[in-house]
Amino acid sequence: MKLIQNRRAFLAGLSAIGGAGLLNVRPSSAAGEPALETTTVRLGQWVGGAYCWASIYLAGELLRADGFTDIQYVEGDTHVDNSKWLSAGLIDFDMNMPSMHIRSIDAGVPVKVLIGVHSGCFELIGNDSVRSIRDLRGKRVGGGSVESHPHILTALMANYVGLDPVHDIEWVEGEQAPMQMFIDGKVDAYMAGPPEPQILHARKIGHTIVNNGTDRPWSQYFCCMVAGNADYVSRYPVATKRVLRAILKSADLCAS
């Protein structure tokens, strides 16, 4: 868990020094603080709730104290991944999984992946017929569309242990939510995000095969990372640094 320990040490240090040295920006009260090139920033929000984004929501108050006067929280089309909000120009920064940022880059979207915020929270949940990732061979696996992070992460895990995700797994998509499909026995396993693993554990349904918050090598990678609109990042480097500083300090507070 060395990388996670480094991350904890990093956040502890960030809290102590206010991000000044690491982000090359002194606290706003310090003399000679670089002037903001813009006092406007647009961040995403999910009105229905997004536990991963707690640091994004809290960052707004820190940004106001740091000189921003127009902080907009924008909710785009919730039927598509929020990476689409960034590519459509609705928001300036997106908190998302690495797979979604990579997909945007592959599609030619002008984004810059800036920093990791926290490690994973997904769990691969299986029924009694699935005890390991290799047991996914020939099984029905749910977890969203083929473009979703749960699908991509499951496919990566399968590939890592020698399975062919395309031919060895029967991927199931349905109109029902993946958790309900698992409960109803329509899939043998699926990649679940909170609070679904906790709900299933409390109801004693299924079991965890892999927890990417604790199980190597998946625990060694960031789950949510911040990407910015390339034009915003290039035109407003000081503002970008303060946005990142606010998000990281907020993540530190949430963790504490």
Coordinates of C-alpha atoms in Angstrom, one line a residue:
M1 CA 0.0 0.0 0.0
K2 CA 3.0 2.3 -0.4
L3 CA 1.4 4.6 -2.9
I4 CA -1.6 5.1 -0.6
Q5 CA 0.7 5.9 2.3
N6 CA 2.4 8.4 0.1
R7 CA -1.0 9.9 -0.8
R8 CA -1.9 10.2 2.9
A9 CA 1.5 11.8 3.6
F10 CA 0.9 14.1 0.7
L11 CA -2.5 15.2 1.9
A12 CA -1.2 15.7 5.5
G13 CA 1.6 17.9 4.1
L14 CA -0.8 19.8 1.9
S15 CA -3.0 20.5 4.9
A16 CA 0.0 21.8 6.9
I17 CA 1.3 24.1 4.2
G18 CA -1.9 25.1 2.5
G19 CA -0.7 23.6 -0.8
A20 CA 1.7 26.5 -1.2
G21 CA 4.9 24.7 -2.1
L22 CA 3.4 21.8 -3.9
L23 CA 1.2 23.9 -6.1
N24 CA 3.6 26.9 -6.3
V25 CA 0.9 29.2 -5.1
R26 CA 1.1 31.0 -1.8
P27 CA -2.0 31.4 0.5
S28 CA -4.1 34.3 -0.7
S29 CA -3.2 36.4 2.4
A30 CA 0.5 36.3 1.5
A31 CA 2.0 39.3 -0.1
G32 CA 2.8 38.9 -3.8
E33 CA 0.0 36.3 -4.4
P34 CA -0.3 36.1 -8.2
A35 CA -3.5 37.7 -9.4
L36 CA -6.3 35.6 -10.7
E37 CA -6.6 35.8 -14.5
T38 CA -10.3 35.0 -14.1
T39 CA -12.7 34.9 -11.1
T40 CA -15.1 32.5 -12.8
V41 CA -15.1 28.7 -12.7
R42 CA -17.7 26.1 -13.6
L43 CA -17.7 22.9 -11.7
G44 CA -20.0 19.9 -12.1
Q45 CA -22.7 18.6 -9.7
W46 CA -25.1 15.7 -9.5
V47 CA -28.3 16.9 -7.8
G48 CA -29.2 13.4 -7.0
G49 CA -26.0 12.9 -5.0
A50 CA -22.4 12.0 -5.9
Y51 CA -20.4 10.9 -2.8
C52 CA -17.1 11.1 -4.8
W53 CA -17.6 14.8 -5.4
A54 CA -17.7 16.0 -1.8
S55 CA -14.4 17.8 -2.3
I56 CA -15.7 19.5 -5.4
Y57 CA -18.7 20.8 -3.5
L58 CA -16.7 22.0 -0.5
A59 CA -14.1 23.6 -2.8
G60 CA -16.5 26.3 -3.8
E61 CA -16.4 27.9 -0.3
L62 CA -12.6 27.8 -0.3
L63 CA -12.5 29.4 -3.8
R64 CA -14.7 32.3 -2.7
A65 CA -12.2 32.9 0.1
D66 CA -9.4 32.7 -2.4
G67 CA -10.7 35.4 -4.7
F68 CA -13.3 33.7 -7.0
T69 CA -16.5 35.6 -7.3
D70 CA -18.5 33.6 -9.8
I71 CA -18.5 29.9 -8.9
Q72 CA -21.0 28.0 -10.9
Y73 CA -22.2 24.4 -10.2
V74 CA -23.6 23.0 -13.4
E75 CA -25.4 19.7 -13.9
G76 CA -25.5 18.4 -17.5
D77 CA -27.3 15.5 -19.0
T78 CA -27.3 12.9 -16.3
H79 CA -28.1 10.2 -18.9
V80 CA -24.5 10.5 -20.1
D81 CA -21.1 10.3 -18.4
N82 CA -20.1 13.7 -16.9
S83 CA -17.0 13.6 -19.1
K84 CA -19.4 14.7 -21.8
W85 CA -20.2 17.8 -19.8
L86 CA -16.5 18.8 -20.1
S87 CA -16.2 18.0 -23.8
A88 CA -19.4 20.0 -24.4
G89 CA -18.0 23.0 -22.7
L90 CA -20.5 23.1 -19.9
I91 CA -17.9 22.9 -17.1
D92 CA -14.3 23.8 -16.8
F93 CA -13.2 20.9 -14.6
D94 CA -14.4 17.3 -14.3
M95 CA -14.0 14.9 -11.5
N96 CA -14.0 11.5 -13.0
M97 CA -12.4 8.0 -13.3
P98 CA -9.2 7.7 -15.4
S99 CA -10.9 5.5 -17.9
M100 CA -13.3 8.3 -18.8
H101 CA -10.6 10.9 -19.1
I102 CA -8.6 8.5 -21.4
R103 CA -11.7 7.9 -23.5
S104 CA -12.0 11.7 -23.9
I105 CA -8.4 12.0 -24.9
D106 CA -8.8 9.2 -27.4
A107 CA -11.8 11.0 -28.9
G108 CA -9.7 14.1 -29.4
V109 CA -11.3 16.2 -26.7
P110 CA -9.0 19.0 -25.6
V111 CA -8.7 18.1 -21.9
K112 CA -5.7 18.0 -19.5
V113 CA -5.7 15.4 -16.7
L114 CA -4.3 17.4 -13.8
I115 CA -4.2 15.4 -10.5
G116 CA -5.5 12.4 -8.6
V117 CA -7.8 13.1 -5.7
H118 CA -8.6 9.7 -4.0
S119 CA -8.2 6.0 -4.5
G120 CA -10.9 3.5 -5.4
C121 CA -14.3 2.7 -4.0
F122 CA -15.6 0.0 -6.5
E123 CA -16.1 -3.6 -5.5
L124 CA -16.5 -6.6 -7.9
I125 CA -19.5 -8.4 -6.4
G126 CA -20.2 -12.0 -7.3
N127 CA -22.6 -14.9 -6.4
D128 CA -21.5 -18.3 -5.1
S129 CA -20.4 -19.4 -8.6
V130 CA -17.7 -16.6 -8.7
R131 CA -14.9 -16.8 -6.2
S132 CA -12.2 -15.1 -8.2
I133 CA -11.7 -13.0 -11.2
R134 CA -10.8 -16.1 -13.3
D135 CA -14.2 -17.5 -12.4
L136 CA -15.7 -14.8 -14.6
R137 CA -15.0 -17.1 -17.6
G138 CA -18.3 -18.0 -19.2
K139 CA -20.3 -16.0 -16.6
R140 CA -22.9 -13.3 -17.0
V141 CA -21.4 -10.0 -15.9
G142 CA -23.3 -6.7 -15.6
G143 CA -22.2 -3.2 -14.6
G144 CA -23.4 -0.7 -17.3
S145 CA -22.7 -0.1 -20.9
V146 CA -19.5 -1.1 -22.6
E147 CA -18.4 2.6 -22.4
S148 CA -18.9 2.9 -18.7
H149 CA -16.1 2.8 -16.1
P150 CA -17.5 -0.3 -14.3
H151 CA -17.4 -2.3 -17.6
I152 CA -13.9 -1.0 -18.4
L153 CA -12.5 -1.7 -14.9
T154 CA -14.0 -5.2 -14.9
A155 CA -12.5 -5.9 -18.4
L156 CA -9.1 -4.7 -17.2
M157 CA -9.2 -7.0 -14.2
A158 CA -10.2 -9.9 -16.4
N159 CA -7.4 -9.2 -18.9
Y160 CA -4.9 -8.9 -16.0
V161 CA -5.5 -12.5 -15.0
G162 CA -5.4 -13.8 -18.5
L163 CA -9.0 -13.8 -19.6
D164 CA -10.2 -12.4 -22.9
P165 CA -12.9 -9.9 -21.9
V166 CA -14.5 -10.0 -25.3
H167 CA -14.8 -13.7 -25.8
D168 CA -14.6 -15.2 -22.3
I169 CA -17.3 -13.1 -20.6
E170 CA -21.0 -12.8 -21.4
W171 CA -21.7 -9.1 -20.8
V172 CA -25.2 -8.3 -19.9
E173 CA -26.9 -4.9 -20.3
G174 CA -30.5 -4.4 -19.3
E175 CA -33.1 -1.7 -18.5
Q176 CA -32.8 -2.6 -14.8
A177 CA -30.1 -1.2 -12.5
P178 CA -27.1 -3.5 -12.3
M179 CA -27.6 -4.1 -8.6
Q180 CA -31.2 -5.2 -9.1
M181 CA -30.2 -7.5 -12.0
F182 CA -27.7 -9.1 -9.6
I183 CA -30.3 -9.5 -6.9
D184 CA -32.7 -11.0 -9.4
G185 CA -30.1 -13.5 -10.5
K186 CA -29.8 -12.1 -14.1
V187 CA -26.1 -11.6 -13.8
D188 CA -23.5 -13.6 -11.8
A189 CA -21.2 -10.6 -11.0
Y190 CA -21.0 -6.9 -11.5
M191 CA -18.8 -3.9 -10.5
A192 CA -20.6 -2.0 -7.8
G193 CA -20.0 1.5 -6.4
P194 CA -21.1 2.8 -3.0
P195 CA -23.6 2.5 -1.5
E196 CA -24.4 -0.7 -3.4
P197 CA -21.7 -2.9 -1.9
Q198 CA -22.7 -1.8 1.6
I199 CA -26.4 -2.4 0.9
L200 CA -25.6 -5.9 -0.5
H201 CA -23.4 -6.8 2.4
A202 CA -26.0 -5.7 4.9
R203 CA -28.6 -7.8 3.2
K204 CA -26.1 -10.7 2.9
I205 CA -26.4 -10.9 -0.8
G206 CA -23.3 -11.9 -2.8
H207 CA -19.7 -11.3 -1.7
T208 CA -16.8 -9.1 -2.7
I209 CA -14.3 -10.6 -5.1
V210 CA -12.1 -7.6 -5.5
N211 CA -12.2 -4.3 -3.6
N212 CA -10.2 -1.7 -5.6
G213 CA -9.8 0.4 -2.5
T214 CA -7.8 -2.3 -0.7
D215 CA -6.7 -5.1 -3.1
R216 CA -3.6 -4.8 -5.1
P217 CA -2.7 -3.9 -7.7
W218 CA -6.0 -1.9 -8.2
S219 CA -5.7 -0.1 -4.8
Q220 CA -2.5 1.5 -6.1
Y221 CA -4.3 3.6 -8.7
F222 CA -6.4 6.7 -8.3
C223 CA -10.1 6.3 -8.8
C224 CA -11.2 9.9 -9.3
M225 CA -8.9 12.4 -11.0
V226 CA -9.5 16.0 -12.0
A227 CA -9.3 17.0 -15.7
G228 CA -9.6 20.5 -17.0
N229 CA -10.6 22.1 -20.2
A230 CA -7.3 22.6 -22.0
D231 CA -8.2 26.2 -23.0
Y232 CA -9.0 27.2 -19.4
V233 CA -5.9 25.5 -18.0
S234 CA -3.7 27.2 -20.6
R235 CA -5.2 30.7 -20.3
Y236 CA -5.7 30.7 -16.5
P237 CA -2.8 28.8 -14.9
V238 CA -3.1 30.7 -11.6
A239 CA -6.8 30.1 -11.4
T240 CA -6.3 26.5 -12.3
K241 CA -3.7 26.0 -9.4
R242 CA -6.2 27.6 -6.9
V243 CA -9.0 25.3 -8.1
L244 CA -6.7 22.3 -7.6
R245 CA -5.6 23.6 -4.3
A246 CA -9.1 24.0 -3.1
I247 CA -10.2 20.5 -4.2
L248 CA -7.2 18.9 -2.5
K249 CA -7.6 20.8 0.7
S250 CA -11.3 19.8 0.6
A251 CA -10.4 16.2 0.1
D252 CA -8.0 16.4 3.0
L253 CA -10.8 17.8 5.2
C254 CA -13.3 15.1 4.0
A255 CA -10.7 12.4 4.8
S256 CA -10.1 13.8 8.3

